[in-house]
Amino acid sequence: MAAISTNIHMQLMWRGYVAIINHGFIGDVYNIGSRDEKSVLDIARMTVVKYVRAHMNGKREPLADPSEEEVSRHLVFVKDREFSKRLYDISLEKLQELDWRQEVRFEEGYKEDGGVWYLEAFAQDFWENLRWDIPDAHAPCIGELELLPSRL
């Protein structure tokens, strides 16, 4: 069971910090997040569909409707932390009282910023000499491992 957490666009995170610094109260605790709930596996699948498969086929655009088996070939599965919860839910109420709003949805921000990182990584052969040393990892297709980053 994959843990689900909220994901936020980088600019929204910084706007949250600025709102807290400018309008927050000393001693109060503010959560910065979003209502866009995704698991790491969801984000990994998005990455494979949009960037890895397109790169493998020499194209900049993703290929249409890959099967779950096709996507899984490019993923490395590791044992989840024993203390992981199913859902990490946070309240944004105090931050919203400082006039902070989620202005960018996760998918929109991912296309904008995540894509830049992956395209640059592919252009620089980021994965070319990558060595894998991940405990408890298994992959459906060992020959495909160089297509994945060690951390995002």
mmCIF file with all atom_site columns, C-alpha atoms in Angstrom:
data_model
loop_
_atom_site.group_PDB
_atom_site.id
_atom_site.type_symbol
_atom_site.label_atom_id
_atom_site.label_alt_id
_atom_site.label_comp_id
_atom_site.label_asym_id
_atom_site.label_entity_id
_atom_site.label_seq_id
_atom_site.pdbx_PDB_ins_code
_atom_site.Cartn_x
_atom_site.Cartn_y
_atom_site.Cartn_z
_atom_site.occupancy
_atom_site.B_iso_or_equiv
_atom_site.pdbx_formal_charge
_atom_site.auth_seq_id
_atom_site.auth_comp_id
_atom_site.auth_asym_id
_atom_site.auth_atom_id
_atom_site.pdbx_PDB_model_num
ATOM 1   C CA . MET A 1 1   ? 0.000  0.000  0.000   1.00 0.00 ? 1   MET A CA 1
ATOM 2   C CA . ALA A 1 2   ? 1.713  3.171  -1.227  1.00 0.00 ? 2   ALA A CA 1
ATOM 3   C CA . ALA A 1 3   ? 1.763  6.220  1.013   1.00 0.00 ? 3   ALA A CA 1
ATOM 4   C CA . ILE A 1 4   ? -0.013 9.237  -0.415  1.00 0.00 ? 4   ILE A CA 1
ATOM 5   C CA . SER A 1 5   ? 1.109  12.761 0.350   1.00 0.00 ? 5   SER A CA 1
ATOM 6   C CA . THR A 1 6   ? 0.389  16.217 -0.943  1.00 0.00 ? 6   THR A CA 1
ATOM 7   C CA . ASN A 1 7   ? 2.644  17.642 -3.613  1.00 0.00 ? 7   ASN A CA 1
ATOM 8   C CA . ILE A 1 8   ? 3.206  21.290 -4.305  1.00 0.00 ? 8   ILE A CA 1
ATOM 9   C CA . HIS A 1 9   ? 4.703  23.454 -7.022  1.00 0.00 ? 9   HIS A CA 1
ATOM 10  C CA . MET A 1 10  ? 8.033  25.051 -6.019  1.00 0.00 ? 10  MET A CA 1
ATOM 11  C CA . GLN A 1 11  ? 6.779  28.623 -6.510  1.00 0.00 ? 11  GLN A CA 1
ATOM 12  C CA . LEU A 1 12  ? 3.833  27.959 -4.202  1.00 0.00 ? 12  LEU A CA 1
ATOM 13  C CA . MET A 1 13  ? 6.194  26.664 -1.533  1.00 0.00 ? 13  MET A CA 1
ATOM 14  C CA . TRP A 1 14  ? 8.240  29.871 -1.692  1.00 0.00 ? 14  TRP A CA 1
ATOM 15  C CA . ARG A 1 15  ? 5.099  32.020 -1.670  1.00 0.00 ? 15  ARG A CA 1
ATOM 16  C CA . GLY A 1 16  ? 4.055  30.151 1.461   1.00 0.00 ? 16  GLY A CA 1
ATOM 17  C CA . TYR A 1 17  ? 7.373  30.984 3.137   1.00 0.00 ? 17  TYR A CA 1
ATOM 18  C CA . VAL A 1 18  ? 7.032  34.646 2.161   1.00 0.00 ? 18  VAL A CA 1
ATOM 19  C CA . ALA A 1 19  ? 3.445  34.787 3.477   1.00 0.00 ? 19  ALA A CA 1
ATOM 20  C CA . ILE A 1 20  ? 4.558  33.297 6.798   1.00 0.00 ? 20  ILE A CA 1
ATOM 21  C CA . ILE A 1 21  ? 7.568  35.623 7.126   1.00 0.00 ? 21  ILE A CA 1
ATOM 22  C CA . ASN A 1 22  ? 5.543  38.721 6.256   1.00 0.00 ? 22  ASN A CA 1
ATOM 23  C CA . HIS A 1 23  ? 2.224  37.957 7.963   1.00 0.00 ? 23  HIS A CA 1
ATOM 24  C CA . GLY A 1 24  ? 2.681  34.976 10.280  1.00 0.00 ? 24  GLY A CA 1
ATOM 25  C CA . PHE A 1 25  ? 2.917  35.004 14.052  1.00 0.00 ? 25  PHE A CA 1
ATOM 26  C CA . ILE A 1 26  ? 5.981  33.970 16.040  1.00 0.00 ? 26  ILE A CA 1
ATOM 27  C CA . GLY A 1 27  ? 5.409  30.606 17.676  1.00 0.00 ? 27  GLY A CA 1
ATOM 28  C CA . ASP A 1 28  ? 2.627  29.518 15.316  1.00 0.00 ? 28  ASP A CA 1
ATOM 29  C CA . VAL A 1 29  ? 3.042  26.458 13.112  1.00 0.00 ? 29  VAL A CA 1
ATOM 30  C CA . TYR A 1 30  ? 2.035  26.681 9.454   1.00 0.00 ? 30  TYR A CA 1
ATOM 31  C CA . ASN A 1 31  ? 1.708  23.818 6.987   1.00 0.00 ? 31  ASN A CA 1
ATOM 32  C CA . ILE A 1 32  ? 2.595  24.482 3.366   1.00 0.00 ? 32  ILE A CA 1
ATOM 33  C CA . GLY A 1 33  ? 1.063  21.968 0.997   1.00 0.00 ? 33  GLY A CA 1
ATOM 34  C CA . SER A 1 34  ? -1.719 21.384 -1.462  1.00 0.00 ? 34  SER A CA 1
ATOM 35  C CA . ARG A 1 35  ? -4.771 19.260 -2.099  1.00 0.00 ? 35  ARG A CA 1
ATOM 36  C CA . ASP A 1 36  ? -2.973 17.396 -4.899  1.00 0.00 ? 36  ASP A CA 1
ATOM 37  C CA . GLU A 1 37  ? -2.487 13.947 -3.383  1.00 0.00 ? 37  GLU A CA 1
ATOM 38  C CA . LYS A 1 38  ? -0.138 11.559 -5.186  1.00 0.00 ? 38  LYS A CA 1
ATOM 39  C CA . SER A 1 39  ? 2.005  8.597  -4.226  1.00 0.00 ? 39  SER A CA 1
ATOM 40  C CA . VAL A 1 40  ? 5.652  8.317  -5.223  1.00 0.00 ? 40  VAL A CA 1
ATOM 41  C CA . LEU A 1 41  ? 4.525  5.513  -7.543  1.00 0.00 ? 41  LEU A CA 1
ATOM 42  C CA . ASP A 1 42  ? 1.990  7.844  -9.221  1.00 0.00 ? 42  ASP A CA 1
ATOM 43  C CA . ILE A 1 43  ? 4.730  10.398 -9.869  1.00 0.00 ? 43  ILE A CA 1
ATOM 44  C CA . ALA A 1 44  ? 7.154  7.724  -11.090 1.00 0.00 ? 44  ALA A CA 1
ATOM 45  C CA . ARG A 1 45  ? 4.543  6.490  -13.568 1.00 0.00 ? 45  ARG A CA 1
ATOM 46  C CA . MET A 1 46  ? 3.930  10.042 -14.801 1.00 0.00 ? 46  MET A CA 1
ATOM 47  C CA . THR A 1 47  ? 7.665  10.432 -15.329 1.00 0.00 ? 47  THR A CA 1
ATOM 48  C CA . VAL A 1 48  ? 8.046  7.176  -17.242 1.00 0.00 ? 48  VAL A CA 1
ATOM 49  C CA . VAL A 1 49  ? 5.082  7.912  -19.500 1.00 0.00 ? 49  VAL A CA 1
ATOM 50  C CA . LYS A 1 50  ? 6.099  11.482 -20.259 1.00 0.00 ? 50  LYS A CA 1
ATOM 51  C CA . TYR A 1 51  ? 9.898  11.460 -20.342 1.00 0.00 ? 51  TYR A CA 1
ATOM 52  C CA . VAL A 1 52  ? 11.575 8.064  -20.224 1.00 0.00 ? 52  VAL A CA 1
ATOM 53  C CA . ARG A 1 53  ? 9.558  6.449  -23.012 1.00 0.00 ? 53  ARG A CA 1
ATOM 54  C CA . ALA A 1 54  ? 9.748  9.561  -25.179 1.00 0.00 ? 54  ALA A CA 1
ATOM 55  C CA . HIS A 1 55  ? 13.533 9.682  -24.755 1.00 0.00 ? 55  HIS A CA 1
ATOM 56  C CA . MET A 1 56  ? 13.919 5.993  -25.589 1.00 0.00 ? 56  MET A CA 1
ATOM 57  C CA . ASN A 1 57  ? 12.050 6.534  -28.829 1.00 0.00 ? 57  ASN A CA 1
ATOM 58  C CA . GLY A 1 58  ? 13.999 9.670  -29.754 1.00 0.00 ? 58  GLY A CA 1
ATOM 59  C CA . LYS A 1 59  ? 10.966 11.933 -29.409 1.00 0.00 ? 59  LYS A CA 1
ATOM 60  C CA . ARG A 1 60  ? 10.186 14.868 -27.170 1.00 0.00 ? 60  ARG A CA 1
ATOM 61  C CA . GLU A 1 61  ? 6.510  14.010 -26.748 1.00 0.00 ? 61  GLU A CA 1
ATOM 62  C CA . PRO A 1 62  ? 5.150  11.039 -24.774 1.00 0.00 ? 62  PRO A CA 1
ATOM 63  C CA . LEU A 1 63  ? 3.840  7.952  -26.496 1.00 0.00 ? 63  LEU A CA 1
ATOM 64  C CA . ALA A 1 64  ? 0.120  7.309  -26.242 1.00 0.00 ? 64  ALA A CA 1
ATOM 65  C CA . ASP A 1 65  ? -1.457 4.950  -23.702 1.00 0.00 ? 65  ASP A CA 1
ATOM 66  C CA . PRO A 1 66  ? 1.371  2.713  -22.464 1.00 0.00 ? 66  PRO A CA 1
ATOM 67  C CA . SER A 1 67  ? 0.348  -0.474 -20.682 1.00 0.00 ? 67  SER A CA 1
ATOM 68  C CA . GLU A 1 68  ? 1.018  -0.931 -16.970 1.00 0.00 ? 68  GLU A CA 1
ATOM 69  C CA . GLU A 1 69  ? 3.565  -3.614 -17.897 1.00 0.00 ? 69  GLU A CA 1
ATOM 70  C CA . GLU A 1 70  ? 5.446  -1.191 -20.179 1.00 0.00 ? 70  GLU A CA 1
ATOM 71  C CA . VAL A 1 71  ? 5.581  1.455  -17.461 1.00 0.00 ? 71  VAL A CA 1
ATOM 72  C CA . SER A 1 72  ? 6.640  -1.017 -14.736 1.00 0.00 ? 72  SER A CA 1
ATOM 73  C CA . ARG A 1 73  ? 9.654  -2.135 -16.776 1.00 0.00 ? 73  ARG A CA 1
ATOM 74  C CA . HIS A 1 74  ? 11.258 1.251  -16.068 1.00 0.00 ? 74  HIS A CA 1
ATOM 75  C CA . LEU A 1 75  ? 10.650 1.343  -12.311 1.00 0.00 ? 75  LEU A CA 1
ATOM 76  C CA . VAL A 1 76  ? 12.662 0.040  -9.379  1.00 0.00 ? 76  VAL A CA 1
ATOM 77  C CA . PHE A 1 77  ? 10.506 -1.116 -6.482  1.00 0.00 ? 77  PHE A CA 1
ATOM 78  C CA . VAL A 1 78  ? 11.827 -0.843 -2.925  1.00 0.00 ? 78  VAL A CA 1
ATOM 79  C CA . LYS A 1 79  ? 10.378 -1.880 0.412   1.00 0.00 ? 79  LYS A CA 1
ATOM 80  C CA . ASP A 1 80  ? 8.350  0.909  2.009   1.00 0.00 ? 80  ASP A CA 1
ATOM 81  C CA . ARG A 1 81  ? 9.362  2.351  5.362   1.00 0.00 ? 81  ARG A CA 1
ATOM 82  C CA . GLU A 1 82  ? 7.784  0.403  8.203   1.00 0.00 ? 82  GLU A CA 1
ATOM 83  C CA . PHE A 1 83  ? 6.450  3.592  9.788   1.00 0.00 ? 83  PHE A CA 1
ATOM 84  C CA . SER A 1 84  ? 4.810  4.931  6.617   1.00 0.00 ? 84  SER A CA 1
ATOM 85  C CA . LYS A 1 85  ? 1.198  5.948  6.856   1.00 0.00 ? 85  LYS A CA 1
ATOM 86  C CA . ARG A 1 86  ? -1.303 5.454  4.053   1.00 0.00 ? 86  ARG A CA 1
ATOM 87  C CA . LEU A 1 87  ? -2.139 9.172  3.891   1.00 0.00 ? 87  LEU A CA 1
ATOM 88  C CA . TYR A 1 88  ? -0.253 12.202 5.135   1.00 0.00 ? 88  TYR A CA 1
ATOM 89  C CA . ASP A 1 89  ? -3.015 14.769 5.440   1.00 0.00 ? 89  ASP A CA 1
ATOM 90  C CA . ILE A 1 90  ? -2.293 18.331 6.526   1.00 0.00 ? 90  ILE A CA 1
ATOM 91  C CA . SER A 1 91  ? -4.418 21.382 7.225   1.00 0.00 ? 91  SER A CA 1
ATOM 92  C CA . LEU A 1 92  ? -3.772 24.501 5.159   1.00 0.00 ? 92  LEU A CA 1
ATOM 93  C CA . GLU A 1 93  ? -6.261 26.608 7.107   1.00 0.00 ? 93  GLU A CA 1
ATOM 94  C CA . LYS A 1 94  ? -3.728 28.763 8.993   1.00 0.00 ? 94  LYS A CA 1
ATOM 95  C CA . LEU A 1 95  ? -1.711 29.431 5.839   1.00 0.00 ? 95  LEU A CA 1
ATOM 96  C CA . GLN A 1 96  ? -4.862 30.407 3.946   1.00 0.00 ? 96  GLN A CA 1
ATOM 97  C CA . GLU A 1 97  ? -5.639 32.903 6.712   1.00 0.00 ? 97  GLU A CA 1
ATOM 98  C CA . LEU A 1 98  ? -2.461 34.674 5.524   1.00 0.00 ? 98  LEU A CA 1
ATOM 99  C CA . ASP A 1 99  ? -4.053 34.990 2.037   1.00 0.00 ? 99  ASP A CA 1
ATOM 100 C CA . TRP A 1 100 ? -1.995 32.148 0.556   1.00 0.00 ? 100 TRP A CA 1
ATOM 101 C CA . ARG A 1 101 ? -3.772 30.147 -2.158  1.00 0.00 ? 101 ARG A CA 1
ATOM 102 C CA . GLN A 1 102 ? -2.824 27.147 -4.251  1.00 0.00 ? 102 GLN A CA 1
ATOM 103 C CA . GLU A 1 103 ? -2.561 28.787 -7.657  1.00 0.00 ? 103 GLU A CA 1
ATOM 104 C CA . VAL A 1 104 ? -0.874 25.950 -9.558  1.00 0.00 ? 104 VAL A CA 1
ATOM 105 C CA . ARG A 1 105 ? -2.105 22.342 -9.670  1.00 0.00 ? 105 ARG A CA 1
ATOM 106 C CA . PHE A 1 106 ? 0.516  19.608 -9.313  1.00 0.00 ? 106 PHE A CA 1
ATOM 107 C CA . GLU A 1 107 ? 0.129  18.280 -12.855 1.00 0.00 ? 107 GLU A CA 1
ATOM 108 C CA . GLU A 1 108 ? 0.548  21.759 -14.328 1.00 0.00 ? 108 GLU A CA 1
ATOM 109 C CA . GLY A 1 109 ? 3.657  22.471 -12.254 1.00 0.00 ? 109 GLY A CA 1
ATOM 110 C CA . TYR A 1 110 ? 5.098  19.038 -13.021 1.00 0.00 ? 110 TYR A CA 1
ATOM 111 C CA . LYS A 1 111 ? 4.774  19.617 -16.750 1.00 0.00 ? 111 LYS A CA 1
ATOM 112 C CA . GLU A 1 112 ? 6.420  23.013 -16.349 1.00 0.00 ? 112 GLU A CA 1
ATOM 113 C CA . ASP A 1 113 ? 9.276  22.258 -13.927 1.00 0.00 ? 113 ASP A CA 1
ATOM 114 C CA . GLY A 1 114 ? 9.642  18.480 -13.786 1.00 0.00 ? 114 GLY A CA 1
ATOM 115 C CA . GLY A 1 115 ? 9.925  18.344 -17.535 1.00 0.00 ? 115 GLY A CA 1
ATOM 116 C CA . VAL A 1 116 ? 12.791 20.805 -17.616 1.00 0.00 ? 116 VAL A CA 1
ATOM 117 C CA . TRP A 1 117 ? 14.823 18.704 -15.181 1.00 0.00 ? 117 TRP A CA 1
ATOM 118 C CA . TYR A 1 118 ? 14.255 15.450 -17.083 1.00 0.00 ? 118 TYR A CA 1
ATOM 119 C CA . LEU A 1 119 ? 14.958 16.944 -20.496 1.00 0.00 ? 119 LEU A CA 1
ATOM 120 C CA . GLU A 1 120 ? 18.218 18.443 -19.193 1.00 0.00 ? 120 GLU A CA 1
ATOM 121 C CA . ALA A 1 121 ? 19.155 15.140 -17.532 1.00 0.00 ? 121 ALA A CA 1
ATOM 122 C CA . PHE A 1 122 ? 18.619 13.223 -20.764 1.00 0.00 ? 122 PHE A CA 1
ATOM 123 C CA . ALA A 1 123 ? 20.566 15.818 -22.763 1.00 0.00 ? 123 ALA A CA 1
ATOM 124 C CA . GLN A 1 124 ? 23.518 15.449 -20.367 1.00 0.00 ? 124 GLN A CA 1
ATOM 125 C CA . ASP A 1 125 ? 23.367 11.618 -20.271 1.00 0.00 ? 125 ASP A CA 1
ATOM 126 C CA . PHE A 1 126 ? 22.662 11.822 -16.533 1.00 0.00 ? 126 PHE A CA 1
ATOM 127 C CA . TRP A 1 127 ? 21.993 8.079  -16.291 1.00 0.00 ? 127 TRP A CA 1
ATOM 128 C CA . GLU A 1 128 ? 24.881 6.907  -18.464 1.00 0.00 ? 128 GLU A CA 1
ATOM 129 C CA . ASN A 1 129 ? 27.281 5.898  -15.682 1.00 0.00 ? 129 ASN A CA 1
ATOM 130 C CA . LEU A 1 130 ? 24.816 5.636  -12.820 1.00 0.00 ? 130 LEU A CA 1
ATOM 131 C CA . ARG A 1 131 ? 25.540 2.829  -10.360 1.00 0.00 ? 131 ARG A CA 1
ATOM 132 C CA . TRP A 1 132 ? 22.722 1.267  -8.349  1.00 0.00 ? 132 TRP A CA 1
ATOM 133 C CA . ASP A 1 133 ? 23.106 0.363  -4.709  1.00 0.00 ? 133 ASP A CA 1
ATOM 134 C CA . ILE A 1 134 ? 19.547 0.316  -3.395  1.00 0.00 ? 134 ILE A CA 1
ATOM 135 C CA . PRO A 1 135 ? 18.812 -2.088 -0.516  1.00 0.00 ? 135 PRO A CA 1
ATOM 136 C CA . ASP A 1 136 ? 15.708 -4.267 -0.943  1.00 0.00 ? 136 ASP A CA 1
ATOM 137 C CA . ALA A 1 137 ? 15.309 -3.160 -4.553  1.00 0.00 ? 137 ALA A CA 1
ATOM 138 C CA . HIS A 1 138 ? 14.089 -5.328 -7.360  1.00 0.00 ? 138 HIS A CA 1
ATOM 139 C CA . ALA A 1 139 ? 13.318 -4.407 -10.923 1.00 0.00 ? 139 ALA A CA 1
ATOM 140 C CA . PRO A 1 140 ? 11.359 -6.287 -13.563 1.00 0.00 ? 140 PRO A CA 1
ATOM 141 C CA . CYS A 1 141 ? 14.065 -5.597 -16.144 1.00 0.00 ? 141 CYS A CA 1
ATOM 142 C CA . ILE A 1 142 ? 17.602 -5.049 -14.864 1.00 0.00 ? 142 ILE A CA 1
ATOM 143 C CA . GLY A 1 143 ? 18.831 -3.798 -18.254 1.00 0.00 ? 143 GLY A CA 1
ATOM 144 C CA . GLU A 1 144 ? 16.562 -0.751 -18.015 1.00 0.00 ? 144 GLU A CA 1
ATOM 145 C CA . LEU A 1 145 ? 17.885 0.591  -14.682 1.00 0.00 ? 145 LEU A CA 1
ATOM 146 C CA . GLU A 1 146 ? 20.124 3.251  -16.205 1.00 0.00 ? 146 GLU A CA 1
ATOM 147 C CA . LEU A 1 147 ? 16.976 5.075  -17.327 1.00 0.00 ? 147 LEU A CA 1
ATOM 148 C CA . LEU A 1 148 ? 16.032 6.001  -13.764 1.00 0.00 ? 148 LEU A CA 1
ATOM 149 C CA . PRO A 1 149 ? 17.591 8.636  -11.493 1.00 0.00 ? 149 PRO A CA 1
ATOM 150 C CA . SER A 1 150 ? 18.849 7.627  -8.056  1.00 0.00 ? 150 SER A CA 1
ATOM 151 C CA . ARG A 1 151 ? 16.765 10.374 -6.487  1.00 0.00 ? 151 ARG A CA 1
ATOM 152 C CA . LEU A 1 152 ? 14.375 13.014 -7.766  1.00 0.00 ? 152 LEU A CA 1
#
